[in-house]
Amino acid sequence: MEQQAKAPAEIRKVAQFLRGGNAGMKIRVGALNGKRLDYFKGKSAIKALLSPAYSKLSGVPKITTEAEAQIALSAVNAFAFFLRVQRGGPTGTSSSSPKALQIIQEQMFTPDEYYAWFYEGSQWTTYAGGILMVAIMLAGVMFPLWPPIMRLGVWYLSIGMLGLIGLFFGIAIVRLIFYIITIVVASPGIWIFPQLFADVGFVESFIPLWEWDLPKKKAKKRKGDKKDKGKSPAEKHSDNGSAFIEEVAEETGSRSRSRSARVEEVEDDDA
């Protein structure tokens, strides 16, 4: 956009920081005229500019208070890196569908409003990935022109990879057969390499070498639960230092006295 090109270097750096992953902002996906856009709440941007990650940057405005953060974000908004939007309901039938967004004509920055990104940030990773993909495709097409030594090396590498995959499947089949045999002769059965399919590192997948197929132990009950088992509700609440509400029946009527609870709503900072 033309306005973004006219932005000073320090304002552009602030926008790049907020758009990057180091800012830690809560980013959501909305829909504007059928196109998906990332948007955020003003409070989240203020927190990002007051974070230690921003203070380590050089060539950006110094920000120590929320007022200074709002001034810097207003400057970023003035160059259309992000625009103030109004959030509507879901665009689809599901409640998790992207919210409908609509640009508000009057642009300003306030902590409680929503803002949609019209800036993609630094594109060097995209360009580097594109160049790498083109290089890989060209290398594959020109494989017949490779030197014989390189082609032989690729052949050995592919055979080695296929061998490793075959070895993995072989181990999985052998351990299953061994487990079925040990269920009969040595119940409850023995697993070879019990961590083989666990979410651990390569070396940890083969440690321990074997393990009995024992059921997992249930969590033990806390002693406090046993002590409280024989106590009345009033005594439990008294021990915990909290209030206890007892239901008292009315003497004149058959209906019991109703109780009401007060629900206190807590505002979500990033809602």
Backbone as numpy.savetxt, mean C-alpha at the origin, in Angstrom:
# Nx Ny Nz CAx CAy CAz Cx Cy Cz
1.78 21.48 -20.10 0.94 22.68 -20.10 1.81 23.93 -20.10
1.31 25.01 -20.71 2.09 26.24 -20.84 2.38 26.86 -19.47
1.39 26.84 -18.57 1.60 27.44 -17.25 2.69 26.70 -16.48
2.74 25.39 -16.59 3.76 24.62 -15.88 5.15 24.93 -16.41
5.28 25.18 -17.72 6.58 25.52 -18.30 7.11 26.86 -17.80
6.21 27.77 -17.41 6.62 29.09 -16.91 6.93 29.09 -15.43
6.76 27.98 -14.74 6.95 27.94 -13.29 8.42 28.09 -12.93
8.74 28.79 -11.84 10.14 28.90 -11.38 10.68 27.52 -11.00
12.00 27.41 -10.95 12.64 26.13 -10.68 12.28 25.60 -9.30
12.19 26.49 -8.29 11.90 26.02 -6.94 10.46 25.50 -6.83
9.53 26.13 -7.53 8.14 25.64 -7.52 8.05 24.30 -8.23
8.79 24.15 -9.31 8.79 22.88 -10.04 9.36 21.76 -9.17
10.39 22.07 -8.38 10.97 21.06 -7.50 9.98 20.65 -6.41
9.19 21.60 -5.92 8.17 21.26 -4.92 7.14 20.31 -5.54
6.72 20.61 -6.77 5.76 19.75 -7.46 6.34 18.36 -7.71
7.62 18.30 -8.09 8.26 17.00 -8.33 8.35 16.19 -7.04
8.62 16.86 -5.92 8.69 16.15 -4.64 7.32 15.59 -4.26
6.28 16.40 -4.39 4.95 15.94 -4.03 4.47 14.82 -4.94
4.88 14.86 -6.21 4.44 13.83 -7.17 5.23 12.55 -7.01
6.42 12.63 -6.43 7.26 11.45 -6.26 6.82 10.59 -5.09
7.51 9.48 -4.92 7.14 8.54 -3.87 7.67 8.90 -2.50
8.65 9.81 -2.42 9.23 10.16 -1.12 8.32 11.04 -0.28
7.31 11.66 -0.89 6.44 12.57 -0.15 5.54 11.83 0.82
5.19 10.59 0.52 4.33 9.82 1.41 2.88 10.29 1.42
2.43 10.94 0.36 1.05 11.42 0.29 0.10 10.27 -0.02
-1.12 10.40 0.50 -2.17 9.43 0.21 -2.83 9.81 -1.11
-2.54 9.04 -2.15 -3.04 9.32 -3.49 -4.23 8.41 -3.80
-5.29 9.02 -4.36 -6.48 8.26 -4.75 -6.72 8.45 -6.24
-7.54 7.59 -6.80 -7.82 7.63 -8.24 -9.27 8.06 -8.45
-9.44 9.12 -9.25 -10.76 9.62 -9.60 -10.95 9.64 -11.11
-12.12 10.06 -11.53 -12.44 10.09 -12.96 -12.93 11.49 -13.32
-12.27 12.10 -14.30 -12.64 13.43 -14.78 -12.93 13.32 -16.27
-14.19 13.49 -16.67 -14.61 13.37 -18.07 -14.18 12.05 -18.69
-14.34 10.98 -17.91 -14.00 9.65 -18.40 -12.53 9.29 -18.33
-11.68 10.20 -17.89 -10.25 9.94 -17.79 -9.85 9.84 -16.33
-9.06 8.84 -16.02 -8.63 8.63 -14.65 -7.50 9.58 -14.27
-7.63 10.17 -13.09 -6.62 11.09 -12.59 -6.34 10.78 -11.11
-5.11 11.03 -10.70 -4.76 10.92 -9.29 -5.15 12.22 -8.59
-5.69 12.09 -7.38 -6.03 13.28 -6.62 -5.70 13.05 -5.15
-5.64 14.13 -4.40 -5.25 14.06 -2.99 -5.99 15.14 -2.22
-5.87 15.08 -0.90 -6.47 16.10 -0.05 -5.40 17.09 0.39
-5.81 18.33 0.61 -4.85 19.38 0.94 -4.04 19.08 2.19
-4.67 18.46 3.20 -3.97 18.15 4.44 -2.78 17.23 4.19
-2.96 16.29 3.27 -1.88 15.35 2.98 -0.67 16.07 2.38
-0.90 17.06 1.53 0.21 17.82 0.93 0.93 18.66 1.98
0.18 19.23 2.92 0.81 20.03 3.97 1.71 19.16 4.83
1.24 17.97 5.19 2.06 17.05 5.98 3.34 16.68 5.23
3.24 16.51 3.91 4.41 16.13 3.12 5.46 17.23 3.15
5.04 18.51 3.07 6.01 19.61 3.07 6.61 19.85 4.45
5.97 19.35 5.48 6.50 19.48 6.84 7.27 18.24 7.28
7.44 17.29 6.38 8.11 16.04 6.71 9.63 16.20 6.64
10.38 15.31 7.31 11.85 15.37 7.24 12.39 15.18 5.82
11.66 14.42 4.99 12.13 14.19 3.61 12.21 15.49 2.83
11.24 16.39 3.04 11.26 17.67 2.32 12.38 18.57 2.83
12.63 18.54 4.13 13.67 19.42 4.71 15.06 19.08 4.18
15.25 17.87 3.66 16.56 17.47 3.14 16.79 17.95 1.71
15.74 18.48 1.04 15.88 18.91 -0.33 16.63 20.25 -0.40
17.26 20.48 -1.53 17.94 21.75 -1.77 17.29 22.47 -2.94
17.32 23.78 -2.91 16.73 24.57 -3.98 15.22 24.66 -3.91
14.65 24.48 -2.73 13.20 24.59 -2.54 12.93 25.60 -1.43
11.72 26.17 -1.40 11.39 27.13 -0.33 11.48 26.47 1.04
12.02 27.18 2.00 12.11 26.67 3.36 10.74 26.75 4.02
10.29 25.63 4.56 8.95 25.54 5.16 9.07 24.94 6.55
8.57 25.69 7.54 8.61 25.22 8.92 7.23 25.24 9.58
6.27 25.93 8.99 4.94 26.02 9.57 3.88 25.67 8.52
2.67 25.43 8.98 1.58 25.11 8.06 1.23 26.30 7.18
1.38 27.51 7.72 1.08 28.70 6.92 2.05 28.81 5.75
3.34 28.56 6.00 4.32 28.59 4.91 4.05 27.48 3.90
3.60 26.33 4.39 3.27 25.23 3.47 2.10 25.60 2.57
1.09 26.25 3.13 -0.06 26.66 2.32 0.33 27.68 1.26
1.26 28.58 1.60 1.72 29.58 0.62 2.43 28.89 -0.54
3.31 27.92 -0.21 4.03 27.20 -1.26 3.07 26.39 -2.13
2.09 25.75 -1.52 1.13 24.95 -2.28 0.22 25.83 -3.13
-0.08 27.01 -2.66 -0.86 27.95 -3.47 -0.09 28.35 -4.72
1.23 28.50 -4.57 2.06 28.83 -5.74 2.10 27.68 -6.73
2.17 26.45 -6.23 2.15 25.28 -7.11 0.81 25.18 -7.82
-0.26 25.47 -7.11 -1.60 25.45 -7.70 -1.77 26.54 -8.75
-1.11 27.68 -8.55 -1.23 28.79 -9.50 -0.64 28.44 -10.87
0.34 27.53 -10.91 0.94 27.11 -12.17 0.32 25.82 -12.69
-0.84 25.45 -12.17 -1.66 24.35 -12.68 -0.98 22.99 -12.63
-0.08 22.79 -11.67 0.45 21.44 -11.48 -0.65 20.54 -10.93
-1.49 21.08 -10.09 -2.71 20.40 -9.66 -3.82 21.45 -9.56
-5.06 21.01 -9.72 -6.20 21.91 -9.72 -7.23 21.46 -8.69
-7.89 22.43 -8.13 -8.93 22.17 -7.13 -10.14 21.54 -7.81
-10.62 20.42 -7.23 -11.75 19.70 -7.81 -12.79 19.42 -6.74
-13.98 19.12 -7.21 -15.07 18.71 -6.33 -15.30 17.22 -6.53
-15.33 16.50 -5.43 -15.48 15.05 -5.52 -16.94 14.65 -5.39
-17.38 13.78 -6.30 -18.75 13.29 -6.29 -18.82 11.83 -5.90
-19.86 11.16 -6.34 -20.05 9.77 -6.01 -19.27 8.84 -6.93
-19.34 7.52 -6.67 -18.62 6.55 -7.50 -19.12 6.57 -8.95
-18.21 6.36 -9.88 -18.58 6.35 -11.30 -19.18 5.01 -11.72
-18.95 3.96 -10.94 -19.49 2.64 -11.26 -20.51 2.19 -10.24
-20.92 0.94 -10.39 -21.91 0.37 -9.47 -21.32 0.04 -8.11
-20.01 -0.23 -8.08 -19.36 -0.58 -6.82 -18.95 0.68 -6.07
-18.96 0.58 -4.74 -18.55 1.72 -3.92 -17.06 2.00 -4.02
-16.28 1.00 -4.47 -14.83 1.19 -4.62 -14.44 1.77 -5.98
-15.43 2.06 -6.82 -15.15 2.64 -8.14 -14.57 4.04 -7.97
-13.80 4.52 -8.95 -13.24 5.87 -8.85 -14.33 6.93 -8.68
-14.06 7.89 -7.83 -15.01 8.98 -7.60 -15.02 9.95 -8.79
-16.19 10.49 -9.05 -16.31 11.48 -10.13 -15.72 12.81 -9.66
-14.89 13.41 -10.49 -14.23 14.68 -10.17 -14.70 15.76 -11.14
-14.79 16.98 -10.62 -15.17 18.13 -11.44 -14.33 19.32 -11.03
-13.70 19.96 -12.01 -12.83 21.10 -11.73 -13.66 22.29 -11.27
-13.22 22.92 -10.19 -13.88 24.11 -9.67 -13.26 25.34 -10.33
-14.10 26.26 -10.75 -13.62 27.42 -11.49 -12.73 28.31 -10.62
-13.10 28.50 -9.38 -12.32 29.34 -8.47 -11.21 28.50 -7.85
-9.98 28.79 -8.20 -8.85 28.01 -7.73 -8.18 28.68 -6.53
-7.98 27.90 -5.50 -7.26 28.31 -4.29 -6.82 27.05 -3.57
-5.96 27.22 -2.59 -5.53 26.05 -1.83 -6.01 26.17 -0.39
-6.74 25.14 0.04 -7.19 25.02 1.43 -6.98 23.58 1.87
-6.72 23.34 3.14 -6.41 21.98 3.60 -7.54 20.98 3.41
-8.79 21.43 3.45 -9.92 20.51 3.44 -10.48 20.23 2.04
-9.84 20.75 0.99 -10.32 20.54 -0.37 -9.51 19.44 -1.06
-10.04 18.98 -2.20 -9.37 17.94 -2.99 -8.74 18.56 -4.23
-7.60 17.97 -4.66 -6.85 18.51 -5.78 -6.40 17.36 -6.69
-6.63 17.52 -7.98 -6.27 16.50 -8.97 -4.96 16.87 -9.65
-4.12 15.88 -9.86 -2.82 16.10 -10.50 -2.96 16.23 -12.01
-2.34 17.27 -12.56 -2.22 17.43 -14.00 -0.74 17.48 -14.39
0.07 16.86 -13.55 1.52 16.83 -13.75 1.99 15.40 -13.48
2.72 14.84 -14.42 3.14 13.44 -14.31 4.47 13.28 -13.60
5.15 14.37 -13.30 6.43 14.26 -12.64 7.55 13.97 -13.62
8.71 13.57 -13.09 9.87 13.29 -13.93 9.61 12.05 -14.77
9.90 12.16 -16.07 9.63 11.07 -17.01 10.89 10.30 -17.42
12.00 10.50 -16.71 13.23 9.85 -17.16 13.15 8.34 -17.02
12.43 7.84 -16.00 12.29 6.39 -15.85 11.48 5.79 -17.00
10.45 6.54 -17.45 9.64 6.06 -18.57 10.48 6.00 -19.85
11.25 7.08 -20.08 12.10 7.10 -21.26 13.16 6.00 -21.21
13.77 5.81 -20.04 14.80 4.78 -19.90 14.21 3.40 -20.12
13.00 3.16 -19.59 12.36 1.87 -19.80 12.03 1.62 -21.26
11.58 2.67 -21.97 11.27 2.54 -23.39 12.51 2.22 -24.21
13.61 2.93 -23.90 14.86 2.67 -24.63 15.35 1.25 -24.37
15.22 0.79 -23.12 15.65 -0.57 -22.79 14.83 -1.62 -23.52
13.52 -1.40 -23.61 12.66 -2.35 -24.32 13.01 -2.42 -25.81
13.27 -1.27 -26.41 13.66 -1.24 -27.82 14.99 -1.96 -28.02
15.94 -1.75 -27.10 17.25 -2.40 -27.21 17.11 -3.92 -27.11
16.24 -4.38 -26.20 16.05 -5.83 -26.05 15.42 -6.42 -27.30
14.43 -5.72 -27.86 13.78 -6.22 -29.08 14.77 -6.26 -30.25
15.59 -5.24 -30.39 16.58 -5.23 -31.47 17.61 -6.34 -31.29
18.01 -6.56 -30.03 18.97 -7.63 -29.77 18.38 -8.99 -30.10
17.09 -9.19 -29.82 16.45 -10.46 -30.15 16.33 -10.66 -31.65
15.97 -9.60 -32.38 15.83 -9.72 -33.83 17.17 -9.99 -34.50
18.22 -9.39 -33.96 19.55 -9.53 -34.56 20.34 -10.70 -33.97
19.65 -11.62 -33.31 20.34 -12.76 -32.69 21.15 -13.58 -33.69
20.65 -13.83 -34.91 21.48 -14.60 -35.87 22.80 -13.93 -36.22
22.91 -12.61 -36.02 24.14 -11.89 -36.35 25.11 -11.82 -35.17
24.72 -12.37 -34.03 25.61 -12.34 -32.87 26.85 -13.18 -33.14
27.96 -12.87 -32.48 29.14 -13.73 -32.59 28.84 -15.13 -32.05
29.49 -16.15 -32.58 29.23 -17.53 -32.12 29.41 -17.72 -30.62
30.39 -17.04 -30.02 30.63 -17.21 -28.58 29.44 -16.71 -27.77
28.86 -15.56 -28.17 27.71 -15.01 -27.45 26.48 -15.92 -27.61
26.27 -16.43 -28.80 25.13 -17.32 -29.01 25.28 -18.61 -28.20
26.53 -19.12 -28.12 26.77 -20.32 -27.31 26.52 -20.04 -25.83
26.92 -18.84 -25.37 26.69 -18.47 -23.98 25.20 -18.37 -23.66
24.42 -17.79 -24.58 22.98 -17.70 -24.37 22.35 -19.09 -24.34
22.85 -20.00 -25.17 22.32 -21.37 -25.18 22.59 -22.06 -23.85
23.81 -21.94 -23.32 24.13 -22.54 -22.03 23.28 -21.92 -20.91
23.07 -20.61 -20.99 22.27 -19.93 -19.97 20.83 -20.43 -19.98
20.25 -20.58 -21.17 18.87 -21.06 -21.27 18.74 -22.49 -20.77
19.74 -23.35 -21.10 19.71 -24.73 -20.62 19.81 -24.76 -19.09
20.67 -23.89 -18.53 20.79 -23.83 -17.08 19.50 -23.41 -16.40
18.80 -22.43 -16.98 17.53 -21.99 -16.41 16.48 -23.08 -16.48
16.41 -23.78 -17.62 15.46 -24.89 -17.74 15.79 -26.00 -16.76
17.09 -26.24 -16.53 17.49 -27.26 -15.57 17.06 -26.91 -14.15
17.20 -25.63 -13.77 16.78 -25.21 -12.44 15.27 -25.35 -12.25
14.52 -24.97 -13.27 13.05 -25.10 -13.18 12.66 -26.58 -13.08
13.30 -27.44 -13.88 13.01 -28.87 -13.80 13.38 -29.45 -12.45
14.51 -29.00 -11.87 14.92 -29.46 -10.55 13.91 -29.06 -9.48
13.39 -27.87 -9.58 12.40 -27.40 -8.61 11.14 -28.28 -8.66
10.64 -28.53 -9.86 9.45 -29.38 -9.98 9.75 -30.81 -9.51
10.98 -31.29 -9.77 11.35 -32.64 -9.32 11.35 -32.74 -7.80
11.91 -31.72 -7.13 11.91 -31.71 -5.66 10.49 -31.68 -5.12
9.62 -30.87 -5.73 8.24 -30.79 -5.27 7.53 -32.13 -5.40
7.76 -32.86 -6.49 7.11 -34.16 -6.68 7.67 -35.19 -5.70
8.98 -35.20 -5.50 9.61 -36.17 -4.60 9.14 -35.95 -3.16
9.09 -34.70 -2.72 8.68 -34.43 -1.34 7.22 -34.82 -1.11
6.37 -34.67 -2.14 4.97 -35.07 -2.01 4.85 -36.59 -1.90
5.60 -37.33 -2.74 5.56 -38.79 -2.67 6.10 -39.28 -1.33
7.19 -38.68 -0.87 7.77 -39.08 0.42 6.79 -38.80 1.56
6.08 -37.68 1.48 5.11 -37.34 2.52 3.96 -38.36 2.56
3.48 -38.77 1.39 2.39 -39.74 1.34 2.84 -41.08 1.92
4.10 -41.47 1.65 4.61 -42.73 2.20 4.74 -42.65 3.71
5.27 -41.53 4.22 5.47 -41.41 5.67 4.16 -41.27 6.43
3.09 -40.84 5.78 1.79 -40.82 6.46 1.38 -42.23 6.87
1.72 -43.22 6.01 1.34 -44.61 6.27 2.29 -45.27 7.26
3.59 -45.09 7.05 4.58 -45.82 7.85 5.05 -45.04 9.08
4.93 -43.75 9.08 5.40 -42.93 10.21 4.48 -41.74 10.40
3.25 -42.03 10.79 2.27 -40.97 11.01 2.77 -39.99 12.07
2.52 -38.67 11.97 1.62 -37.98 11.05 2.25 -37.56 9.72
3.42 -38.04 9.39 4.04 -37.71 8.12 5.20 -36.74 8.26
6.10 -36.79 7.29 7.29 -35.94 7.30 7.36 -35.17 5.99
7.61 -33.87 6.11 7.80 -33.01 4.93 9.29 -32.78 4.73
9.76 -33.02 3.51 11.12 -32.64 3.14 11.09 -31.18 2.68
12.02 -30.40 3.15 12.07 -28.96 2.84 10.69 -28.32 3.11
10.27 -28.26 4.38 8.93 -27.73 4.70 8.75 -26.26 4.32
9.85 -25.50 4.17 9.75 -24.09 3.83 9.88 -23.84 2.32
9.75 -24.90 1.50 10.00 -24.76 0.07 9.06 -23.75 -0.58
7.80 -23.73 -0.19 6.82 -22.82 -0.78 6.48 -21.65 0.14
7.25 -21.47 1.19 7.00 -20.35 2.12 7.57 -19.07 1.54
7.08 -17.94 2.05 7.53 -16.63 1.59 8.82 -16.24 2.32
9.91 -16.92 1.97 11.21 -16.68 2.59 12.26 -16.59 1.49
13.50 -16.36 1.88 14.58 -16.27 0.91 14.92 -17.62 0.30
15.84 -17.60 -0.69 16.20 -18.83 -1.40 16.84 -19.84 -0.46
17.80 -19.40 0.34 18.50 -20.32 1.25 17.54 -20.83 2.32
16.70 -19.94 2.87 15.78 -20.33 3.94 14.73 -21.33 3.45
14.51 -21.41 2.13 13.52 -22.36 1.60 13.95 -23.81 1.83
15.25 -24.06 2.02 15.75 -25.42 2.20 16.18 -25.67 3.64
15.77 -24.82 4.56 16.06 -24.97 5.99 14.75 -24.95 6.76
14.45 -25.96 7.61 15.23 -27.17 7.90 15.09 -28.20 6.79
15.89 -29.28 6.89 15.88 -30.32 5.86 14.57 -31.10 5.88
14.03 -31.39 7.07 12.77 -32.12 7.18 12.05 -31.67 8.45
10.78 -32.00 8.54 9.97 -31.57 9.68 8.71 -32.43 9.76
8.32 -32.79 11.00 7.07 -33.54 11.18 5.87 -32.66 10.83
4.86 -33.27 10.27 3.63 -32.54 9.90 2.71 -32.45 11.11
3.11 -31.67 12.08 2.35 -31.51 13.32 1.40 -30.33 13.19
0.20 -30.44 13.79 -0.74 -29.30 13.74 -0.21 -28.13 14.54
-0.53 -26.95 14.08 -0.07 -25.75 14.78 -0.77 -25.60 16.11
0.01 -25.19 17.11 -0.55 -25.01 18.45 -1.41 -23.76 18.51
-2.52 -23.90 19.19 -3.40 -22.76 19.38 -2.83 -21.82 20.43
-3.14 -20.56 20.29 -2.65 -19.56 21.25 -3.24 -19.81 22.62
-2.39 -19.77 23.62 -2.85 -19.99 24.99 -3.65 -18.80 25.49
-4.66 -19.13 26.28 -5.47 -18.07 26.87 -4.69 -17.35 27.94
-4.90 -16.07 28.04 -4.21 -15.28 29.05 -4.76 -15.58 30.43
-3.88 -15.44 31.41 -4.30 -15.70 32.78 -5.40 -14.75 33.22
-5.33 -13.52 32.70 -6.33 -12.54 33.09 -7.73 -12.94 32.67
-7.82 -13.67 31.54 -9.13 -14.12 31.08 -9.73 -15.13 32.03
-8.86 -16.02 32.57 -9.36 -17.01 33.51 -9.83 -16.37 34.80
-9.08 -15.35 35.24 -9.46 -14.68 36.48 -10.77 -13.95 36.33
-10.99 -13.35 35.15 -12.20 -12.58 34.93 -13.40 -13.44 34.61
-13.16 -14.76 34.42 -14.25 -15.62 33.97 -15.37 -15.69 34.98
-15.02 -15.74 36.29 -16.05 -15.87 37.32 -16.56 -14.55 37.85
-16.10 -13.42 37.33 -16.53 -12.12 37.82 -17.75 -11.63 37.08
-18.51 -10.80 37.74 -19.67 -10.19 37.11 -19.23 -9.06 36.20
-20.10 -8.63 35.28 -19.73 -7.53 34.37 -19.31 -6.27 35.11
-20.00 -5.96 36.21 -19.67 -4.75 36.97 -18.28 -4.83 37.56
-17.90 -6.04 38.07 -16.58 -6.18 38.65 -15.49 -6.08 37.60
-15.76 -6.65 36.39 -14.77 -6.56 35.30 -14.52 -5.13 34.92
-15.59 -4.35 34.77 -15.42 -2.94 34.38 -14.76 -2.15 35.50
-15.03 -2.54 36.73 -14.41 -1.83 37.85 -12.91 -2.07 37.87
-12.50 -3.33 37.57 -11.07 -3.64 37.54 -10.35 -2.93 36.43
-11.03 -2.74 35.33 -10.41 -2.07 34.18 -10.40 -0.56 34.30
-11.02 -0.03 35.34 -11.04 1.42 35.52 -11.97 2.13 34.59
-13.00 1.44 34.07 -13.92 2.05 33.13 -15.31 2.08 33.72
-16.17 2.83 33.06 -17.53 2.98 33.57 -18.36 1.76 33.21
-19.38 1.51 34.01 -20.26 0.37 33.77 -21.70 0.86 33.75
-22.44 0.47 32.74 -23.84 0.87 32.59 -24.71 -0.34 32.88
-25.53 -0.24 33.86 -26.38 -1.36 34.25 -27.81 -1.07 33.82
-28.45 -2.07 33.26 -29.82 -1.91 32.82 -30.75 -2.15 34.00
-31.61 -1.21 34.30 -32.53 -1.28 35.44 -33.94 -1.32 34.92
-34.71 -2.30 35.36 -36.10 -2.44 34.91 -37.00 -1.48 35.68
-37.97 -0.93 35.00 -38.91 -0.04 35.64 -39.86 -0.82 36.53
-40.19 -0.24 37.70 -41.04 -0.93 38.66 -42.49 -0.96 38.22
-42.97 0.09 37.56 -44.39 0.18 37.24 -44.75 -0.47 35.92
-43.82 -0.58 35.03 -44.11 -1.12 33.70 -43.42 -2.45 33.47
-43.87 -3.14 32.44 -43.27 -4.43 32.09 -42.08 -4.27 31.18
-41.99 -3.13 30.53 -40.87 -2.88 29.63 -39.64 -2.43 30.41
-38.51 -2.89 29.96 -37.26 -2.49 30.62 -36.85 -1.12 30.15
-36.12 -0.48 31.01 -35.65 0.86 30.72 -34.61 0.82 29.61
-34.77 1.62 28.58 -33.87 1.59 27.43 -32.60 2.36 27.74
-31.60 1.95 27.08 -30.31 2.63 27.23 -29.91 3.24 25.90
-29.19 4.33 25.94 -28.72 4.98 24.72 -27.22 5.20 24.84
-26.55 5.05 23.74 -25.10 5.24 23.70 -24.76 6.44 22.86
-23.80 7.20 23.29 -23.36 8.36 22.53 -22.17 7.95 21.69
-22.29 8.16 20.40 -21.22 7.82 19.46 -20.51 9.10 19.08
-19.24 9.14 19.33 -18.46 10.34 19.07 -17.74 10.16 17.76
-17.95 11.00 16.80 -17.35 10.89 15.48 -15.99 11.59 15.47
-15.01 10.85 15.03 -13.64 11.36 14.98 -13.30 11.66 13.53
-12.85 12.82 13.26 -12.55 13.23 11.88 -11.28 12.56 11.40
-11.34 12.01 10.20 -10.18 11.40 9.55 -9.38 12.48 8.86
-8.08 12.50 9.17 -7.25 13.58 8.60 -7.19 13.49 7.09
-7.18 12.27 6.54 -7.04 12.10 5.10 -8.34 11.68 4.44
-9.48 11.89 5.11 -10.75 11.45 4.52 -11.13 12.33 3.36
